[in-house]
Amino acid sequence: AVELMESGGGLVQPGESLTLSCATSGFTFRNFALSWVRRAAGKGLEWVSTVDGGIAHKAYYSDSVKGRFTISRDVAKSTMSLRMNNLRTEDTAVYYCVKERLTSFVSAERTLELEDQFAGRQGTQVTVSA
């Protein structure tokens, strides 16, 4: 069975950094793009970033995190990470990792359609507060 588990969240002050991790199993890791999405309290789901599978590992970012967040994947460990620098209060949310349907990123909208994939998981909470 496909399994993904998020970790690494916590409470930090604005301007600080965190690194989230996603451990995966149950599928051929290199064949699928992987994404991070987040949900802030009382708000809808937001796409954050995606890294392609295959060889190139091309990365994509939402405008709200571009230049501050870096996504990566480790093929040997079947894990994905999200390095978050210069965190802002508006980054406060529960973060989820998502296995895409294809090797390459299609669109944020298509990623958000995969909400059922993590509906039963608690994700990892990131709280940015002074």
PDB file of C-alpha atoms in Angstrom, residues 62-123:
ATOM      1  CA  SER A  62       3.611  28.882  -5.583  1.00  0.00           C
ATOM      2  CA  ASP A  63       4.173  32.620  -5.722  1.00  0.00           C
ATOM      3  CA  SER A  64       3.642  32.849  -1.971  1.00  0.00           C
ATOM      4  CA  VAL A  65       6.704  30.690  -1.189  1.00  0.00           C
ATOM      5  CA  LYS A  66       8.958  31.215  -4.199  1.00  0.00           C
ATOM      6  CA  GLY A  67      12.423  32.328  -3.134  1.00  0.00           C
ATOM      7  CA  ARG A  68      11.899  31.180   0.458  1.00  0.00           C
ATOM      8  CA  PHE A  69      11.130  27.454   0.187  1.00  0.00           C
ATOM      9  CA  THR A  70      13.202  24.726  -1.467  1.00  0.00           C
ATOM     10  CA  ILE A  71      11.805  21.321  -2.330  1.00  0.00           C
ATOM     11  CA  SER A  72      13.993  18.263  -2.883  1.00  0.00           C
ATOM     12  CA  ARG A  73      13.826  14.510  -3.044  1.00  0.00           C
ATOM     13  CA  ASP A  74      16.222  11.744  -2.042  1.00  0.00           C
ATOM     14  CA  VAL A  75      15.872   8.735  -4.314  1.00  0.00           C
ATOM     15  CA  ALA A  76      18.044   6.499  -2.126  1.00  0.00           C
ATOM     16  CA  LYS A  77      15.856   7.106   0.921  1.00  0.00           C
ATOM     17  CA  SER A  78      12.499   7.556  -0.858  1.00  0.00           C
ATOM     18  CA  THR A  79      11.950  10.794   0.981  1.00  0.00           C
ATOM     19  CA  MET A  80      11.031  14.336   0.064  1.00  0.00           C
ATOM     20  CA  SER A  81      11.900  17.499   1.941  1.00  0.00           C
ATOM     21  CA  LEU A  82      10.776  21.099   2.075  1.00  0.00           C
ATOM     22  CA  ARG A  83      13.272  23.611   3.417  1.00  0.00           C
ATOM     23  CA  MET A  84      11.374  26.678   4.562  1.00  0.00           C
ATOM     24  CA  ASN A  85      13.362  29.851   5.165  1.00  0.00           C
ATOM     25  CA  ASN A  86      12.259  33.293   6.271  1.00  0.00           C
ATOM     26  CA  LEU A  87       8.974  31.940   7.576  1.00  0.00           C
ATOM     27  CA  ARG A  88       6.025  34.286   7.868  1.00  0.00           C
ATOM     28  CA  THR A  89       2.929  34.163  10.029  1.00  0.00           C
ATOM     29  CA  GLU A  90       0.896  33.434   6.914  1.00  0.00           C
ATOM     30  CA  ASP A  91       2.840  30.165   6.468  1.00  0.00           C
ATOM     31  CA  THR A  92       1.098  28.811   9.557  1.00  0.00           C
ATOM     32  CA  ALA A  93      -0.804  25.715   8.438  1.00  0.00           C
ATOM     33  CA  VAL A  94      -0.930  21.949   8.448  1.00  0.00           C
ATOM     34  CA  TYR A  95       1.335  20.650   5.689  1.00  0.00           C
ATOM     35  CA  TYR A  96       0.724  17.447   3.727  1.00  0.00           C
ATOM     36  CA  CYS A  97       2.803  15.608   1.160  1.00  0.00           C
ATOM     37  CA  VAL A  98       1.093  14.239  -1.907  1.00  0.00           C
ATOM     38  CA  LYS A  99       2.009  11.594  -4.453  1.00  0.00           C
ATOM     39  CA  GLU A 100       1.101  12.861  -7.914  1.00  0.00           C
ATOM     40  CA  ARG A 101      -0.470  10.696 -10.615  1.00  0.00           C
ATOM     41  CA  LEU A 102       2.304  11.336 -13.124  1.00  0.00           C
ATOM     42  CA  THR A 103       6.074  11.730 -13.263  1.00  0.00           C
ATOM     43  CA  SER A 104       5.812  15.439 -13.989  1.00  0.00           C
ATOM     44  CA  PHE A 105       3.830  18.240 -12.419  1.00  0.00           C
ATOM     45  CA  VAL A 106       0.648  19.193 -14.277  1.00  0.00           C
ATOM     46  CA  SER A 107      -0.991  21.990 -12.325  1.00  0.00           C
ATOM     47  CA  ALA A 108      -1.807  23.145  -8.831  1.00  0.00           C
ATOM     48  CA  GLU A 109      -5.470  22.454  -9.490  1.00  0.00           C
ATOM     49  CA  ARG A 110      -4.777  18.833 -10.400  1.00  0.00           C
ATOM     50  CA  THR A 111      -2.703  18.392  -7.256  1.00  0.00           C
ATOM     51  CA  LEU A 112      -5.461  19.750  -5.052  1.00  0.00           C
ATOM     52  CA  GLU A 113      -7.835  17.149  -6.514  1.00  0.00           C
ATOM     53  CA  LEU A 114      -5.801  14.523  -4.647  1.00  0.00           C
ATOM     54  CA  GLU A 115      -7.109  15.635  -1.264  1.00  0.00           C
ATOM     55  CA  ASP A 116      -8.575  12.190  -0.568  1.00  0.00           C
ATOM     56  CA  GLN A 117      -5.039  10.847  -0.491  1.00  0.00           C
ATOM     57  CA  PHE A 118      -4.250  12.567   2.806  1.00  0.00           C
ATOM     58  CA  ALA A 119      -7.734  12.982   4.277  1.00  0.00           C
ATOM     59  CA  GLY A 120      -6.956  10.438   6.987  1.00  0.00           C
ATOM     60  CA  ARG A 121      -3.536  11.812   7.906  1.00  0.00           C
ATOM     61  CA  GLN A 122      -2.789  14.501  10.427  1.00  0.00           C
ATOM     62  CA  GLY A 123       0.039  16.097   8.426  1.00  0.00           C
TER      63      GLY A 123
END
